[in-house]
């Protein structure tokens, strides 16, 4: 596979990007999600490399693609029957050019180094786009929390933090949640960090509980931010979300709050899903019921259809055959394929925004772009979560806590800023309306300029 620079890329930049990508494949063998994330960024950087040859001379891309530090460690723990398990923990500290490493922890059996590196790489540019002083990192474990008791989750989190704590710090590396890591896990992780270090260092983790250093709106921020970004994209086309029909995938943290904000803005969300299948509810998802099943009961979406006669459960497949005006993939990477994109376009989709990280395959992105569908990549559309984490760090540092309304207004401002910077950067570099180009170049320039200023790092 090659990284084929897009048509706006001058030939000289082709000569830089192609061998560089080949070298990345050679040095990071088997890490297919990382390759995909790097390729998607490199393909769009041609115009900026042509205008800013100092980035090429300083080998900024080679440096950005190599994490500053990669940690892999053993996580032993015992289950409720006393049986011993051994999982693998990861933390990839990718870039500290703009601030302490910042990015979530994922607990899911699919986690491996390639997945953590793809997420960490994306995080560098996403965090830059927020305009906040945060670098990029990501971590997690191949631990599967499904079906585990609270006590087992706690013992796992304590063992994980027993190793990870020595690499963290409010000025060093600040993790948060991701798939499989929510408020409960952050609580157990924070408790163990505090116990080992004897420091009440609130700013070392974000997504904390509201009574002990957490920030209002953090829980809602990724989903809310994704819908705010979508509203900005539609606004730039003289349109709005009011009265629109929306398909959401997933039913975790991001999906639930994307549904909530979309409903607040007058849209009807007709789907949600988990890895067992999806529900379609033509009357609009009953969010109170969904929250009860997923947040309180940690149950499955199939239960939603059992309890709501208007809804139908479709097992074993994704939501994308359901007609909609706006699609918000909010579950996981590579969940929206070319055939799904073709179906969505056939059914008249107008905008797609990634609530999840890299949920849309490159072939599907191409289908949307060729059909003129407004497409927002995750590094822009789901940056509201990490931006609000940075607001949580700000509140921790000043020992203050802000109101919901104030914090939500800050989030809305940040999402507008990200939208506008992607939009204007895409125009400036000859790809108007292309949010992928805009997000990649705007994020890259901020990090690359900081690296140039900070010497050979
Ligand atoms: P949750 O664990 O809360 O929810 C994940 C959802 O996605 C669940 O419905 C889950 O279903 C589904 N899912 C996970 N893996 C798969 C899979 N392999 N196939 C099908 N469905 C799957 O995670 P979040 O909502 O926090 O995260 C969702 C996405 O958003 C991820 O890509 C994450 O990286 C991204 N993101 C999250 C942020 C945050 O603040 N939480 C910030 C920015 C991005 P099931 O229960 O069946 O596994």
GROMACS .gro file of C-alpha atoms and ligand atoms in nm, residues 106 108 110 118-119 123 126 138 146 177-181 218-219 221-223 249-256 273-276 294 299-301 329-333 335 355-359 378 382-383 385-386, ligand 1:
model
   99
  106UNK     CA    1  -0.924   0.195   2.642
  108UNK     CA    2  -1.122  -0.378   2.526
  110UNK     CA    3  -0.903  -0.583   2.073
  118UNK     CA    4  -0.334   0.497   1.591
  119UNK     CA    5  -0.534   0.657   1.869
  123UNK     CA    6  -0.478   1.259   1.945
  126UNK     CA    7  -0.699   1.663   1.771
  138UNK     CA    8  -0.319   0.716   2.451
  146UNK     CA    9  -1.772  -0.719   3.004
  177UNK     CA   10  -1.155   0.744   2.969
  178UNK     CA   11  -1.229   0.581   2.633
  179UNK     CA   12  -1.405   0.256   2.537
  180UNK     CA   13  -1.456   0.048   2.851
  181UNK     CA   14  -1.325   0.321   3.082
  218UNK     CA   15  -1.709   1.632   3.075
  219UNK     CA   16  -1.945   1.333   3.059
  221UNK     CA   17  -1.869   1.673   2.603
  222UNK     CA   18  -1.767   1.435   2.323
  223UNK     CA   19  -2.121   1.363   2.206
  249UNK     CA   20  -2.418   0.406   1.600
  250UNK     CA   21  -2.301   0.290   1.942
  251UNK     CA   22  -2.475   0.332   2.274
  252UNK     CA   23  -2.185   0.426   2.499
  253UNK     CA   24  -2.076   0.760   2.637
  254UNK     CA   25  -2.030   0.935   2.302
  255UNK     CA   26  -2.346   0.799   2.139
  256UNK     CA   27  -2.575   0.875   2.433
  273UNK     CA   28  -2.640   0.008   1.846
  274UNK     CA   29  -2.387  -0.209   2.023
  275UNK     CA   30  -2.172  -0.496   1.907
  276UNK     CA   31  -2.477  -0.730   1.905
  294UNK     CA   32  -2.686   0.131   2.932
  299UNK     CA   33  -2.722  -0.383   2.963
  300UNK     CA   34  -2.758  -0.442   2.585
  301UNK     CA   35  -2.952  -0.238   2.329
  329UNK     CA   36  -2.075   0.696   1.383
  330UNK     CA   37  -2.003   0.687   1.759
  331UNK     CA   38  -1.898   0.325   1.832
  332UNK     CA   39  -1.550   0.223   1.719
  333UNK     CA   40  -1.287   0.227   1.442
  335UNK     CA   41  -1.740   0.047   1.156
  355UNK     CA   42  -1.804   1.081   1.711
  356UNK     CA   43  -1.577   0.776   1.735
  357UNK     CA   44  -1.211   0.766   1.633
  358UNK     CA   45  -1.161   0.663   1.267
  359UNK     CA   46  -1.498   0.483   1.237
  378UNK     CA   47  -1.302   1.246   1.433
  382UNK     CA   48  -1.495   1.448   1.860
  383UNK     CA   49  -1.239   1.690   2.005
  385UNK     CA   50  -1.420   1.552   2.497
  386UNK     CA   51  -1.052   1.623   2.529
  458LIG     P1   52  -1.806   0.325   2.542
  458LIG     O1   53  -1.730   0.210   2.594
  458LIG     O2   54  -1.885   0.409   2.634
  458LIG     O3   55  -1.905   0.279   2.425
  458LIG     C1   56  -1.859   0.214   2.311
  458LIG     C2   57  -1.978   0.174   2.225
  458LIG     O4   58  -1.930   0.125   2.102
  458LIG     C3   59  -2.062   0.066   2.286
  458LIG     O5   60  -2.194   0.079   2.242
  458LIG     C4   61  -1.998  -0.061   2.229
  458LIG     O6   62  -2.084  -0.172   2.223
  458LIG     C5   63  -1.964  -0.014   2.088
  458LIG     N1   64  -1.847  -0.090   2.041
  458LIG     C6   65  -1.723  -0.093   2.095
  458LIG     N2   66  -1.642  -0.175   2.027
  458LIG     C7   67  -1.719  -0.226   1.928
  458LIG     C8   68  -1.693  -0.317   1.824
  458LIG     N3   69  -1.573  -0.373   1.807
  458LIG     N4   70  -1.796  -0.343   1.739
  458LIG     C9   71  -1.918  -0.285   1.755
  458LIG     N5   72  -1.947  -0.199   1.853
  458LIG    C10   73  -1.850  -0.170   1.938
  458LIG     O7   74  -1.698   0.414   2.461
  458LIG     P2   75  -1.707   0.567   2.417
  458LIG     O8   76  -1.848   0.603   2.384
  458LIG     O9   77  -1.633   0.646   2.517
  458LIG    O10   78  -1.618   0.566   2.285
  458LIG    C11   79  -1.674   0.543   2.154
  458LIG    C12   80  -1.578   0.595   2.049
  458LIG    O11   81  -1.556   0.736   2.069
  458LIG    C13   82  -1.438   0.533   2.049
  458LIG    O12   83  -1.390   0.530   1.916
  458LIG    C14   84  -1.356   0.632   2.129
  458LIG    O13   85  -1.219   0.625   2.099
  458LIG    C15   86  -1.417   0.763   2.079
  458LIG     N6   87  -1.396   0.879   2.164
  458LIG    C16   88  -1.439   0.879   2.295
  458LIG    C17   89  -1.421   0.991   2.372
  458LIG    C18   90  -1.477   1.002   2.510
  458LIG    O14   91  -1.472   1.112   2.566
  458LIG     N7   92  -1.534   0.897   2.567
  458LIG    C19   93  -1.348   1.109   2.321
  458LIG    C20   94  -1.317   1.101   2.180
  458LIG    C21   95  -1.338   0.988   2.108
  458LIG     P3   96  -2.054  -0.300   2.315
  458LIG    O15   97  -2.102  -0.263   2.452
  458LIG    O16   98  -2.130  -0.410   2.253
  458LIG    O17   99  -1.904  -0.323   2.310
   0.00000   0.00000   0.00000
